[in-house]
Amino acid sequence: MRVNRMSRARTRTALAAFAVAGLTAGAAAGAGPANAQPKAAPAAPDCSAAYRIEQKLANGTTWRMCWRHEAMAGMVMEDITYQPPGESKPIKVLNSSRLAQIHVPYDDGSEEYDDITSFYFGAGLENLAAGECPGGTIRTVKVRMPGASATENVKGLCTTTRARGHAYRMHDYTMDGTEKLYQKQGKDLLVYAVNKVGWYEYITEWRFSDDGAIHLNVGATGSLAPQDYDAADGRGWPIGKGNKARSLSHSHNVFWKLDFALDGSSKGRVEQYDSKVTPRQPGDRGPTNKTTRTKITKETAGDAKNMRWWRVVSATGKNEDGHPRSYELVAGPNAKYSGRGFTKHDVYFTQYNKCEKYASNNKGNCPSGHPKSVDKWVNGQNLTNPSMWVNVGFHHIARDEDQQPMPVHWQGFSVVPRDVTAMNPLTPAALAGANGRLD
């Protein structure tokens, strides 16, 4: 591991100075296809072969997409399509998926950083060793440093496949007494990169599963910043011998931005579902549970609650059962940080605006006076081309095991298909007729 011998504050300050000097050039830097726009688009990826990812997984599902690198945001995935077995053509899922901020406030209030927009996150792309991409391909990425005109070739993007365990298992007993075991092991397409900011190294990964799910994660590793070992503040955790050095606790608030384009159209609707359990009433065999749907017609900020979830519904496409296709947000563990307005909610749905790229400290070339954070963009607009912003927090209270190097701690979420196909996309041929009620 390369050791950064500059202090964290000095490293970040130096990068910020470069960022100011090279903002115009750096923001436009990055190689690949043009930004995805909120309009109907073909299901096949619209980019040159050098920036195209296409992977047919062992169970027959094919994922296709384009990748692009930005000096600020890092890797961006675009024009993402999913083609499970039995579908004659790819199904468009997303126009774009990207990191939208890594907000890092310290517990004692002494420091607070926006690691994406203040320090040119993308410019910190790391070269990957061959062993970091087992069985896969490491692609060369052209990276333009802040304020520079030339590009640097970085072997920085891994595409590979990975087993994930059971996709399903069913032990079937038939009327004649025979038995049949149906089981399948799942496979994922893994796309990832590593970016260094100060002492931290962030692993940004997309996992595209053969059942249509997309898992988005950020893993933080690298080093604890040694200048934070301060026993006087009373807020840190003792690191090393005795109680002399305490590592200052802090949060990592990671934002992702997803622009959906189900069935090739950016138009869609958002729905929220809530379920309420009522204690058992006289005459009932048990408690009842009622689920209600709320159509989200205007921009909104939402908070995860027990038995609450959201989905983005296609405006044009239906599966073979006649049900509208959609993707459901499945939240992961979250330590929500309430110190800033933009971190107070778990999810935001805003009307697509091409200049709204980053959840805080936005540098998307918006007009003068345009608000700088996602919470201010929820202002009552009709929601017809939804952008989904997901906020996942992690409160890092260091431990002895965090040195040295620091084990990866992950934070993320998933979006999973709901009624995209009429049945399980990996259904075995023998069960293909078992759809719905069996008469």
C-alpha positions as a Markdown table, in Angstrom:
| # | Residue | x | y | z |
|---|---|---|---|---|
| 1 | Met | 0.0 | 0.0 | 0.0 |
| 2 | Arg | 1.3 | 3.4 | -0.9 |
| 3 | Val | 1.7 | 5.5 | 2.3 |
| 4 | Asn | 0.6 | 9.1 | 2.0 |
| 5 | Arg | 3.1 | 11.0 | 4.2 |
| 6 | Met | 1.4 | 14.4 | 3.9 |
| 7 | Ser | -1.1 | 15.2 | 6.6 |
| 8 | Arg | -4.7 | 14.6 | 5.7 |
| 9 | Ala | -5.6 | 18.3 | 6.0 |
| 10 | Arg | -2.6 | 19.3 | 3.9 |
| 11 | Thr | -3.3 | 16.7 | 1.2 |
| 12 | Arg | -7.0 | 17.7 | 0.9 |
| 13 | Thr | -6.1 | 21.4 | 0.9 |
| 14 | Ala | -3.6 | 20.9 | -1.9 |
| 15 | Leu | -6.1 | 19.0 | -4.0 |
| 16 | Ala | -8.7 | 21.6 | -3.4 |
| 17 | Ala | -6.4 | 24.3 | -4.7 |
| 18 | Phe | -5.8 | 22.3 | -7.8 |
| 19 | Ala | -9.5 | 21.7 | -8.1 |
| 20 | Val | -10.2 | 25.5 | -8.1 |
| 21 | Ala | -7.5 | 26.1 | -10.7 |
| 22 | Gly | -8.7 | 23.3 | -13.0 |
| 23 | Leu | -12.4 | 23.2 | -12.4 |
| 24 | Thr | -13.4 | 24.0 | -16.0 |
| 25 | Ala | -10.9 | 21.7 | -17.6 |
| 26 | Gly | -11.3 | 19.0 | -15.0 |
| 27 | Ala | -15.1 | 18.9 | -15.1 |
| 28 | Ala | -15.0 | 18.2 | -18.8 |
| 29 | Ala | -12.2 | 15.7 | -18.5 |
| 30 | Gly | -12.9 | 12.0 | -18.7 |
| 31 | Ala | -13.0 | 9.6 | -21.6 |
| 32 | Gly | -15.9 | 7.8 | -23.0 |
| 33 | Pro | -19.4 | 8.4 | -24.5 |
| 34 | Ala | -21.4 | 11.6 | -23.9 |
| 35 | Asn | -23.6 | 12.0 | -20.9 |
| 36 | Ala | -26.8 | 10.0 | -21.0 |
| 37 | Gln | -29.8 | 12.3 | -21.5 |
| 38 | Pro | -33.4 | 11.8 | -20.2 |
| 39 | Lys | -35.0 | 10.6 | -23.4 |
| 40 | Ala | -36.0 | 7.4 | -25.0 |
| 41 | Ala | -32.9 | 5.5 | -26.1 |
| 42 | Pro | -32.1 | 2.2 | -27.7 |
| 43 | Ala | -31.7 | -0.8 | -25.4 |
| 44 | Ala | -28.2 | -1.5 | -26.7 |
| 45 | Pro | -25.4 | 0.5 | -25.2 |
| 46 | Asp | -24.6 | 3.6 | -27.3 |
| 47 | Cys | -20.8 | 3.8 | -27.0 |
| 48 | Ser | -17.6 | 2.7 | -28.9 |
| 49 | Ala | -16.3 | -0.8 | -28.2 |
| 50 | Ala | -13.5 | 0.5 | -26.0 |
| 51 | Tyr | -16.1 | 1.8 | -23.5 |
| 52 | Arg | -18.6 | -1.0 | -23.8 |
| 53 | Ile | -19.1 | -3.8 | -21.2 |
| 54 | Glu | -21.0 | -6.9 | -22.3 |
| 55 | Gln | -21.1 | -10.1 | -20.2 |
| 56 | Lys | -23.2 | -13.2 | -20.6 |
| 57 | Leu | -23.3 | -15.0 | -17.3 |
| 58 | Ala | -23.3 | -18.7 | -16.8 |
| 59 | Asn | -27.0 | -18.9 | -16.2 |
| 60 | Gly | -27.8 | -17.2 | -19.5 |
| 61 | Thr | -28.4 | -13.6 | -18.4 |
| 62 | Thr | -26.5 | -10.8 | -20.4 |
| 63 | Trp | -25.7 | -7.4 | -19.0 |
| 64 | Arg | -24.6 | -4.6 | -21.4 |
| 65 | Met | -23.5 | -1.0 | -20.5 |
| 66 | Cys | -21.1 | 1.8 | -21.2 |
| 67 | Trp | -18.5 | 3.1 | -18.8 |
| 68 | Arg | -17.0 | 6.6 | -18.6 |
| 69 | His | -14.6 | 8.3 | -16.3 |
| 70 | Glu | -14.9 | 11.8 | -14.9 |
| 71 | Ala | -12.2 | 13.7 | -13.1 |
| 72 | Met | -14.6 | 14.5 | -10.3 |
| 73 | Ala | -17.1 | 11.7 | -10.0 |
| 74 | Gly | -14.8 | 8.8 | -11.1 |
| 75 | Met | -16.4 | 5.9 | -12.9 |
| 76 | Val | -19.9 | 6.4 | -14.3 |
| 77 | Met | -22.0 | 3.5 | -15.8 |
| 78 | Glu | -24.5 | 4.4 | -18.5 |
| 79 | Asp | -27.0 | 2.8 | -20.9 |
| 80 | Ile | -27.4 | -0.2 | -18.7 |
| 81 | Thr | -29.5 | -3.1 | -20.1 |
| 82 | Tyr | -30.5 | -6.5 | -18.8 |
| 83 | Gln | -31.4 | -9.5 | -20.9 |
| 84 | Pro | -32.5 | -12.6 | -19.0 |
| 85 | Pro | -32.9 | -16.0 | -20.6 |
| 86 | Gly | -36.1 | -16.1 | -22.7 |
| 87 | Glu | -36.2 | -12.4 | -23.5 |
| 88 | Ser | -35.7 | -11.7 | -27.2 |
| 89 | Lys | -34.0 | -8.3 | -26.7 |
| 90 | Pro | -32.3 | -6.4 | -23.9 |
| 91 | Ile | -34.4 | -4.5 | -21.4 |
| 92 | Lys | -33.2 | -1.0 | -20.7 |
| 93 | Val | -32.9 | -0.3 | -16.9 |
| 94 | Leu | -30.8 | 2.8 | -16.3 |
| 95 | Asn | -29.5 | 5.8 | -18.2 |
| 96 | Ser | -26.9 | 6.5 | -15.6 |
| 97 | Ser | -25.5 | 5.3 | -12.2 |
| 98 | Arg | -22.9 | 7.3 | -10.4 |
| 99 | Leu | -21.5 | 8.3 | -7.1 |
| 100 | Ala | -23.0 | 11.7 | -6.1 |
| 101 | Gln | -21.0 | 12.5 | -3.0 |
| 102 | Ile | -18.9 | 11.1 | -0.1 |
| 103 | His | -19.5 | 13.5 | 2.8 |
| 104 | Val | -17.1 | 13.1 | 5.7 |
| 105 | Pro | -17.9 | 15.1 | 8.9 |
| 106 | Tyr | -15.8 | 14.5 | 12.1 |
| 107 | Asp | -17.4 | 14.0 | 15.4 |
| 108 | Asp | -15.7 | 16.9 | 17.1 |
| 109 | Gly | -16.8 | 19.4 | 14.4 |
| 110 | Ser | -13.2 | 20.3 | 13.5 |
| 111 | Glu | -13.3 | 19.0 | 9.9 |
| 112 | Glu | -15.9 | 18.3 | 7.3 |
| 113 | Tyr | -15.2 | 17.2 | 3.7 |
| 114 | Asp | -16.9 | 16.5 | 0.4 |
| 115 | Asp | -14.6 | 13.9 | -1.0 |
| 116 | Ile | -16.2 | 13.9 | -4.5 |
| 117 | Thr | -16.6 | 17.5 | -5.3 |
| 118 | Ser | -13.8 | 19.2 | -3.3 |
| 119 | Phe | -10.9 | 16.9 | -4.0 |
| 120 | Tyr | -11.4 | 15.5 | -7.5 |
| 121 | Phe | -12.2 | 12.0 | -6.5 |
| 122 | Gly | -11.8 | 10.7 | -10.0 |
| 123 | Ala | -8.3 | 12.0 | -10.3 |
| 124 | Gly | -7.3 | 9.6 | -7.5 |
| 125 | Leu | -8.0 | 6.5 | -9.6 |
| 126 | Glu | -5.5 | 3.8 | -8.6 |
| 127 | Asn | -3.7 | 1.2 | -10.7 |
| 128 | Leu | -5.1 | -2.3 | -10.0 |
| 129 | Ala | -2.8 | -5.3 | -9.6 |
| 130 | Ala | -3.6 | -8.4 | -11.6 |
| 131 | Gly | -4.6 | -10.3 | -8.4 |
| 132 | Glu | -7.3 | -7.7 | -7.7 |
| 133 | Cys | -9.3 | -8.8 | -10.7 |
| 134 | Pro | -9.3 | -12.6 | -10.6 |
| 135 | Gly | -10.4 | -14.2 | -13.9 |
| 136 | Gly | -11.4 | -10.8 | -15.3 |
| 137 | Thr | -10.1 | -7.9 | -17.4 |
| 138 | Ile | -8.4 | -4.7 | -16.1 |
| 139 | Arg | -9.2 | -1.8 | -18.5 |
| 140 | Thr | -7.0 | 1.2 | -19.1 |
| 141 | Val | -8.7 | 4.5 | -18.1 |
| 142 | Lys | -7.5 | 7.9 | -19.4 |
| 143 | Val | -7.4 | 10.2 | -16.3 |
| 144 | Arg | -6.8 | 13.9 | -16.6 |
| 145 | Met | -5.4 | 15.4 | -13.4 |
| 146 | Pro | -6.8 | 18.7 | -12.1 |
| 147 | Gly | -5.4 | 21.7 | -14.0 |
| 148 | Ala | -3.6 | 19.5 | -16.5 |
| 149 | Ser | -4.0 | 19.2 | -20.3 |
| 150 | Ala | -2.5 | 15.8 | -20.7 |
| 151 | Thr | -4.0 | 12.5 | -19.7 |
| 152 | Glu | -2.5 | 9.6 | -17.7 |
| 153 | Asn | -3.2 | 6.0 | -18.5 |
| 154 | Val | -4.4 | 4.1 | -15.4 |
| 155 | Lys | -5.1 | 0.4 | -15.3 |
| 156 | Gly | -8.1 | 1.2 | -13.1 |
| 157 | Leu | -11.3 | -0.6 | -14.0 |
| 158 | Cys | -11.9 | -4.3 | -13.3 |
| 159 | Thr | -14.7 | -6.3 | -14.9 |
| 160 | Thr | -15.0 | -9.9 | -13.8 |
| 161 | Thr | -17.6 | -12.5 | -12.6 |
| 162 | Arg | -18.1 | -13.7 | -9.1 |
| 163 | Ala | -20.2 | -16.5 | -7.6 |
| 164 | Arg | -22.7 | -15.4 | -5.0 |
| 165 | Gly | -24.1 | -18.7 | -3.7 |
| 166 | His | -27.6 | -20.1 | -4.2 |
| 167 | Ala | -29.9 | -18.3 | -6.7 |
| 168 | Tyr | -32.6 | -20.7 | -5.6 |
| 169 | Arg | -33.3 | -24.1 | -4.1 |
| 170 | Met | -36.5 | -26.2 | -4.2 |
| 171 | His | -37.0 | -29.8 | -3.1 |
| 172 | Asp | -40.2 | -30.8 | -5.0 |
| 173 | Tyr | -42.4 | -33.8 | -4.2 |
| 174 | Thr | -44.8 | -35.0 | -6.8 |
| 175 | Met | -48.2 | -36.8 | -6.5 |
| 176 | Asp | -46.6 | -40.1 | -7.6 |
| 177 | Gly | -44.1 | -39.9 | -4.8 |
| 178 | Thr | -41.1 | -39.0 | -6.8 |
| 179 | Glu | -38.7 | -36.3 | -5.7 |
| 180 | Lys | -36.8 | -33.6 | -7.7 |
| 181 | Leu | -34.3 | -31.1 | -6.4 |
| 182 | Tyr | -34.0 | -27.8 | -8.3 |
| 183 | Gln | -31.1 | -25.7 | -7.3 |
| 184 | Lys | -28.9 | -23.1 | -9.1 |
| 185 | Gln | -25.8 | -21.2 | -8.1 |
| 186 | Gly | -25.9 | -17.5 | -8.9 |
| 187 | Lys | -23.4 | -15.4 | -10.8 |
| 188 | Asp | -22.7 | -11.7 | -10.8 |
| 189 | Leu | -20.9 | -9.4 | -13.2 |
| 190 | Leu | -18.6 | -7.3 | -10.9 |
| 191 | Val | -17.4 | -3.8 | -12.1 |
| 192 | Tyr | -15.2 | -1.9 | -9.8 |
| 193 | Ala | -12.5 | 0.8 | -9.3 |
| 194 | Val | -10.4 | 2.2 | -6.5 |
| 195 | Asn | -9.9 | 5.9 | -5.7 |
| 196 | Lys | -7.5 | 7.3 | -3.2 |
| 197 | Val | -8.5 | 10.5 | -1.2 |
| 198 | Gly | -6.0 | 11.4 | 1.6 |
| 199 | Trp | -5.4 | 8.3 | 3.7 |
| 200 | Tyr | -8.6 | 6.5 | 2.5 |
| 201 | Glu | -9.0 | 4.3 | -0.5 |
| 202 | Tyr | -12.5 | 3.9 | -1.7 |
| 203 | Ile | -13.6 | 0.8 | -3.6 |
| 204 | Thr | -16.6 | 1.7 | -5.8 |
| 205 | Glu | -18.4 | -1.4 | -7.1 |
| 206 | Trp | -21.4 | -2.4 | -9.2 |
| 207 | Arg | -22.6 | -6.0 | -9.0 |
| 208 | Phe | -25.0 | -7.0 | -11.8 |
| 209 | Ser | -26.7 | -10.3 | -10.9 |
| 210 | Asp | -28.1 | -12.9 | -13.2 |
| 211 | Asp | -31.6 | -12.5 | -11.6 |
| 212 | Gly | -31.7 | -8.8 | -12.7 |
| 213 | Ala | -30.6 | -7.2 | -9.4 |
| 214 | Ile | -28.1 | -4.4 | -9.2 |
| 215 | His | -26.0 | -4.0 | -6.0 |
| 216 | Leu | -24.1 | -0.7 | -5.5 |
| 217 | Asn | -21.5 | -0.5 | -2.8 |
| 218 | Val | -18.6 | 1.6 | -1.6 |
| 219 | Gly | -15.9 | 0.0 | 0.6 |
| 220 | Ala | -13.5 | 2.2 | 2.6 |
| 221 | Thr | -10.0 | 0.9 | 3.3 |
| 222 | Gly | -6.5 | 2.2 | 3.4 |
| 223 | Ser | -5.2 | 3.9 | 6.6 |
| 224 | Leu | -6.5 | 5.7 | 9.6 |
| 225 | Ala | -5.1 | 9.3 | 9.6 |
| 226 | Pro | -2.4 | 9.3 | 12.3 |
| 227 | Gln | -2.7 | 13.1 | 12.9 |
| 228 | Asp | -6.2 | 12.3 | 14.3 |
| 229 | Tyr | -4.7 | 10.4 | 17.3 |
| 230 | Asp | -5.7 | 12.9 | 19.9 |
| 231 | Ala | -6.5 | 11.7 | 23.4 |
| 232 | Ala | -7.5 | 15.2 | 24.6 |
| 233 | Asp | -10.8 | 15.5 | 22.6 |
| 234 | Gly | -12.4 | 12.6 | 24.5 |
| 235 | Arg | -14.3 | 11.5 | 21.4 |
| 236 | Gly | -12.0 | 8.9 | 19.8 |
| 237 | Trp | -11.3 | 5.3 | 20.4 |
| 238 | Pro | -7.9 | 4.2 | 21.9 |
| 239 | Ile | -5.6 | 2.9 | 19.2 |
| 240 | Gly | -2.2 | 1.3 | 20.0 |
| 241 | Lys | -0.7 | 0.8 | 23.4 |
| 242 | Gly | -2.6 | 2.1 | 26.4 |
| 243 | Asn | -4.8 | 5.2 | 26.1 |
| 244 | Lys | -2.5 | 7.8 | 24.7 |
| 245 | Ala | -3.6 | 7.7 | 21.0 |
| 246 | Arg | -7.3 | 8.0 | 20.1 |
| 247 | Ser | -8.5 | 7.9 | 16.5 |
| 248 | Leu | -11.1 | 10.6 | 16.0 |
| 249 | Ser | -14.6 | 9.2 | 15.0 |
| 250 | His | -16.3 | 10.4 | 11.9 |
| 251 | Ser | -19.0 | 9.6 | 9.4 |
| 252 | His | -19.0 | 8.5 | 5.7 |
| 253 | Asn | -22.2 | 9.6 | 4.1 |
| 254 | Val | -22.2 | 8.1 | 0.6 |
| 255 | Phe | -24.7 | 9.3 | -2.0 |
| 256 | Trp | -25.5 | 7.6 | -5.3 |
| 257 | Lys | -27.5 | 9.0 | -8.2 |
| 258 | Leu | -29.6 | 6.7 | -10.5 |
| 259 | Asp | -31.4 | 7.9 | -13.6 |
| 260 | Phe | -33.9 | 5.3 | -14.6 |
| 261 | Ala | -34.9 | 4.6 | -18.2 |
| 262 | Leu | -37.0 | 1.5 | -18.0 |
| 263 | Asp | -37.8 | 0.1 | -21.4 |
| 264 | Gly | -35.9 | 2.9 | -23.0 |
| 265 | Ser | -37.9 | 5.8 | -21.6 |
| 266 | Ser | -36.8 | 8.2 | -18.9 |
| 267 | Lys | -40.5 | 8.9 | -18.1 |
| 268 | Gly | -41.8 | 6.8 | -15.2 |
| 269 | Arg | -43.6 | 7.0 | -11.9 |
| 270 | Val | -42.5 | 6.5 | -8.3 |
| 271 | Glu | -44.6 | 4.6 | -5.8 |
| 272 | Gln | -44.2 | 4.2 | -2.0 |
| 273 | Tyr | -45.5 | 1.2 | -0.1 |
| 274 | Asp | -46.2 | 1.0 | 3.6 |
| 275 | Ser | -47.5 | -2.0 | 5.6 |
| 276 | Lys | -49.2 | -1.7 | 9.0 |
| 277 | Val | -49.7 | -4.6 | 11.4 |
| 278 | Thr | -52.9 | -4.6 | 13.5 |
| 279 | Pro | -53.1 | -6.7 | 16.6 |
| 280 | Arg | -55.3 | -9.8 | 16.5 |
| 281 | Gln | -59.0 | -8.9 | 16.8 |
| 282 | Pro | -61.8 | -11.1 | 18.1 |
| 283 | Gly | -62.6 | -13.7 | 15.5 |
| 284 | Asp | -59.3 | -13.4 | 13.7 |
| 285 | Arg | -56.8 | -16.3 | 13.6 |
| 286 | Gly | -53.9 | -13.8 | 14.0 |
| 287 | Pro | -52.8 | -10.2 | 13.5 |
| 288 | Thr | -53.6 | -8.6 | 10.1 |
| 289 | Asn | -51.2 | -6.7 | 7.9 |
| 290 | Lys | -52.4 | -4.1 | 5.3 |
| 291 | Thr | -50.2 | -2.7 | 2.6 |
| 292 | Thr | -51.0 | 0.7 | 1.0 |
| 293 | Arg | -49.6 | 2.4 | -2.1 |
| 294 | Thr | -48.9 | 6.1 | -2.4 |
| 295 | Lys | -48.2 | 7.5 | -5.8 |
| 296 | Ile | -45.4 | 10.1 | -5.6 |
| 297 | Thr | -46.3 | 12.7 | -8.2 |
| 298 | Lys | -44.1 | 15.5 | -7.0 |
| 299 | Glu | -40.5 | 15.7 | -5.9 |
| 300 | Thr | -40.0 | 14.2 | -2.4 |
| 301 | Ala | -37.6 | 13.2 | 0.3 |
| 302 | Gly | -38.2 | 9.9 | 2.0 |
| 303 | Asp | -37.1 | 8.0 | 5.1 |
| 304 | Ala | -36.8 | 4.3 | 5.5 |
| 305 | Lys | -39.2 | 2.8 | 8.0 |
| 306 | Asn | -40.2 | -0.7 | 9.0 |
| 307 | Met | -42.1 | -2.3 | 6.0 |
| 308 | Arg | -41.6 | 0.7 | 3.8 |
| 309 | Trp | -40.2 | 0.6 | 0.3 |
| 310 | Trp | -40.2 | 2.4 | -3.1 |
| 311 | Arg | -40.2 | 1.4 | -6.7 |
| 312 | Val | -39.7 | 3.2 | -10.0 |
| 313 | Val | -42.3 | 2.0 | -12.6 |
| 314 | Ser | -41.9 | 1.9 | -16.4 |
| 315 | Ala | -44.1 | 4.3 | -18.3 |
| 316 | Thr | -44.2 | 2.0 | -21.4 |
| 317 | Gly | -43.2 | -1.6 | -20.7 |
| 318 | Lys | -45.1 | -4.6 | -19.3 |
| 319 | Asn | -44.0 | -8.2 | -18.7 |
| 320 | Glu | -45.8 | -11.1 | -20.4 |
| 321 | Asp | -48.3 | -11.2 | -17.6 |
| 322 | Gly | -49.4 | -7.7 | -18.4 |
| 323 | His | -47.8 | -6.2 | -15.3 |
| 324 | Pro | -45.9 | -2.9 | -15.5 |
| 325 | Arg | -42.2 | -3.4 | -15.1 |
| 326 | Ser | -40.4 | -1.7 | -12.2 |
| 327 | Tyr | -37.3 | -1.7 | -10.0 |
| 328 | Glu | -37.6 | -1.7 | -6.3 |
| 329 | Leu | -35.2 | 0.1 | -3.9 |
| 330 | Val | -33.8 | -2.3 | -1.2 |
| 331 | Ala | -32.0 | -0.3 | 1.4 |
| 332 | Gly | -29.0 | -1.7 | 3.4 |
| 333 | Pro | -27.8 | -0.9 | 6.9 |
| 334 | Asn | -27.6 | 2.9 | 7.4 |
| 335 | Ala | -26.3 | 5.1 | 10.2 |
| 336 | Lys | -28.0 | 8.3 | 9.2 |
| 337 | Tyr | -26.2 | 11.5 | 10.0 |
| 338 | Ser | -28.6 | 14.4 | 10.9 |
| 339 | Gly | -26.1 | 17.2 | 11.0 |
| 340 | Arg | -26.8 | 18.6 | 7.5 |
| 341 | Gly | -30.0 | 19.2 | 5.6 |
| 342 | Phe | -28.9 | 17.0 | 2.7 |
| 343 | Thr | -28.1 | 14.0 | 5.0 |
| 344 | Lys | -31.3 | 14.0 | 6.9 |
| 345 | His | -33.2 | 11.7 | 4.5 |
| 346 | Asp | -32.5 | 8.3 | 3.1 |
| 347 | Val | -33.8 | 8.8 | -0.4 |
| 348 | Tyr | -34.7 | 11.8 | -2.6 |
| 349 | Phe | -36.7 | 11.7 | -5.9 |
| 350 | Thr | -36.2 | 14.8 | -8.0 |
| 351 | Gln | -37.2 | 15.8 | -11.5 |
| 352 | Tyr | -34.2 | 15.1 | -13.8 |
| 353 | Asn | -32.0 | 18.2 | -14.3 |
| 354 | Lys | -28.7 | 17.7 | -16.1 |
| 355 | Cys | -26.9 | 20.2 | -13.9 |
| 356 | Glu | -27.8 | 18.5 | -10.7 |
| 357 | Lys | -25.0 | 15.9 | -10.4 |
| 358 | Tyr | -23.8 | 16.0 | -6.8 |
| 359 | Ala | -25.8 | 15.7 | -3.6 |
| 360 | Ser | -23.9 | 18.5 | -1.8 |
| 361 | Asn | -21.4 | 21.2 | -2.9 |
| 362 | Asn | -22.8 | 20.6 | -6.4 |
| 363 | Lys | -20.5 | 21.5 | -9.3 |
| 364 | Gly | -22.8 | 20.6 | -12.2 |
| 365 | Asn | -22.6 | 24.0 | -13.9 |
| 366 | Cys | -26.1 | 25.1 | -12.8 |
| 367 | Pro | -27.2 | 28.7 | -13.3 |
| 368 | Ser | -26.2 | 31.3 | -10.8 |
| 369 | Gly | -28.4 | 31.1 | -7.7 |
| 370 | His | -29.3 | 27.4 | -8.2 |
| 371 | Pro | -29.3 | 25.6 | -4.8 |
| 372 | Lys | -26.2 | 23.5 | -4.1 |
| 373 | Ser | -27.6 | 20.4 | -2.4 |
| 374 | Val | -30.2 | 17.8 | -3.1 |
| 375 | Asp | -32.5 | 18.7 | -0.2 |
| 376 | Lys | -33.0 | 22.1 | -1.8 |
| 377 | Trp | -34.0 | 20.6 | -5.2 |
| 378 | Val | -37.1 | 19.0 | -3.7 |
| 379 | Asn | -39.3 | 22.0 | -4.3 |
| 380 | Gly | -42.6 | 20.8 | -5.6 |
| 381 | Gln | -41.9 | 20.1 | -9.3 |
| 382 | Asn | -44.0 | 17.4 | -11.0 |
| 383 | Leu | -42.1 | 14.1 | -11.0 |
| 384 | Thr | -42.2 | 12.6 | -14.5 |
| 385 | Asn | -38.5 | 11.9 | -15.2 |
| 386 | Pro | -37.3 | 10.8 | -11.8 |
| 387 | Ser | -33.8 | 10.8 | -10.5 |
| 388 | Met | -33.2 | 8.7 | -7.4 |
| 389 | Trp | -30.6 | 9.8 | -4.8 |
| 390 | Val | -29.8 | 7.3 | -2.2 |
| 391 | Asn | -27.9 | 8.3 | 1.0 |
| 392 | Val | -26.2 | 5.5 | 3.0 |
| 393 | Gly | -24.3 | 6.5 | 6.2 |
| 394 | Phe | -21.6 | 4.7 | 8.2 |
| 395 | His | -20.4 | 6.0 | 11.5 |
| 396 | His | -16.7 | 5.0 | 11.8 |
| 397 | Ile | -15.6 | 4.5 | 15.4 |
| 398 | Ala | -12.2 | 3.0 | 14.8 |
| 399 | Arg | -10.9 | -0.2 | 16.5 |
| 400 | Asp | -7.5 | -1.8 | 17.0 |
| 401 | Glu | -8.2 | -4.1 | 14.1 |
| 402 | Asp | -8.4 | -1.1 | 11.7 |
| 403 | Gln | -4.6 | -1.0 | 11.6 |
| 404 | Gln | -2.7 | -1.7 | 9.4 |
| 405 | Pro | -4.0 | -1.7 | 6.7 |
| 406 | Met | -7.6 | -1.0 | 7.5 |
| 407 | Pro | -10.1 | -3.8 | 6.6 |
| 408 | Val | -12.8 | -2.8 | 4.2 |
| 409 | His | -16.1 | -1.5 | 5.6 |
| 410 | Trp | -18.9 | -1.6 | 3.1 |
| 411 | Gln | -22.0 | 0.5 | 2.7 |
| 412 | Gly | -24.6 | 0.3 | -0.1 |
| 413 | Phe | -28.0 | -0.8 | -1.3 |
| 414 | Ser | -29.7 | -2.7 | -4.1 |
| 415 | Val | -32.3 | -2.1 | -6.8 |
| 416 | Val | -34.1 | -5.3 | -7.7 |
| 417 | Pro | -36.6 | -6.2 | -10.5 |
| 418 | Arg | -40.2 | -6.3 | -9.6 |
| 419 | Asp | -42.4 | -7.7 | -12.4 |
| 420 | Val | -39.7 | -7.2 | -15.0 |
| 421 | Thr | -40.2 | -10.8 | -16.1 |
| 422 | Ala | -43.3 | -12.9 | -15.7 |
| 423 | Met | -41.5 | -15.5 | -13.7 |
| 424 | Asn | -38.1 | -16.1 | -12.1 |
| 425 | Pro | -35.7 | -15.3 | -14.9 |
| 426 | Leu | -33.7 | -18.4 | -14.0 |
| 427 | Thr | -36.7 | -20.8 | -13.9 |
| 428 | Pro | -35.7 | -24.3 | -15.0 |
| 429 | Ala | -37.5 | -25.6 | -18.1 |
| 430 | Ala | -39.4 | -28.2 | -16.2 |
| 431 | Leu | -41.2 | -25.5 | -14.2 |
| 432 | Ala | -41.8 | -23.0 | -17.0 |
| 433 | Gly | -45.6 | -23.7 | -16.9 |
| 434 | Ala | -45.9 | -23.0 | -13.1 |
| 435 | Asn | -47.0 | -19.4 | -13.5 |
| 436 | Gly | -49.7 | -18.1 | -11.2 |
| 437 | Arg | -52.7 | -20.2 | -10.0 |
| 438 | Leu | -52.5 | -23.9 | -10.9 |
| 439 | Asp | -56.0 | -25.1 | -11.9 |
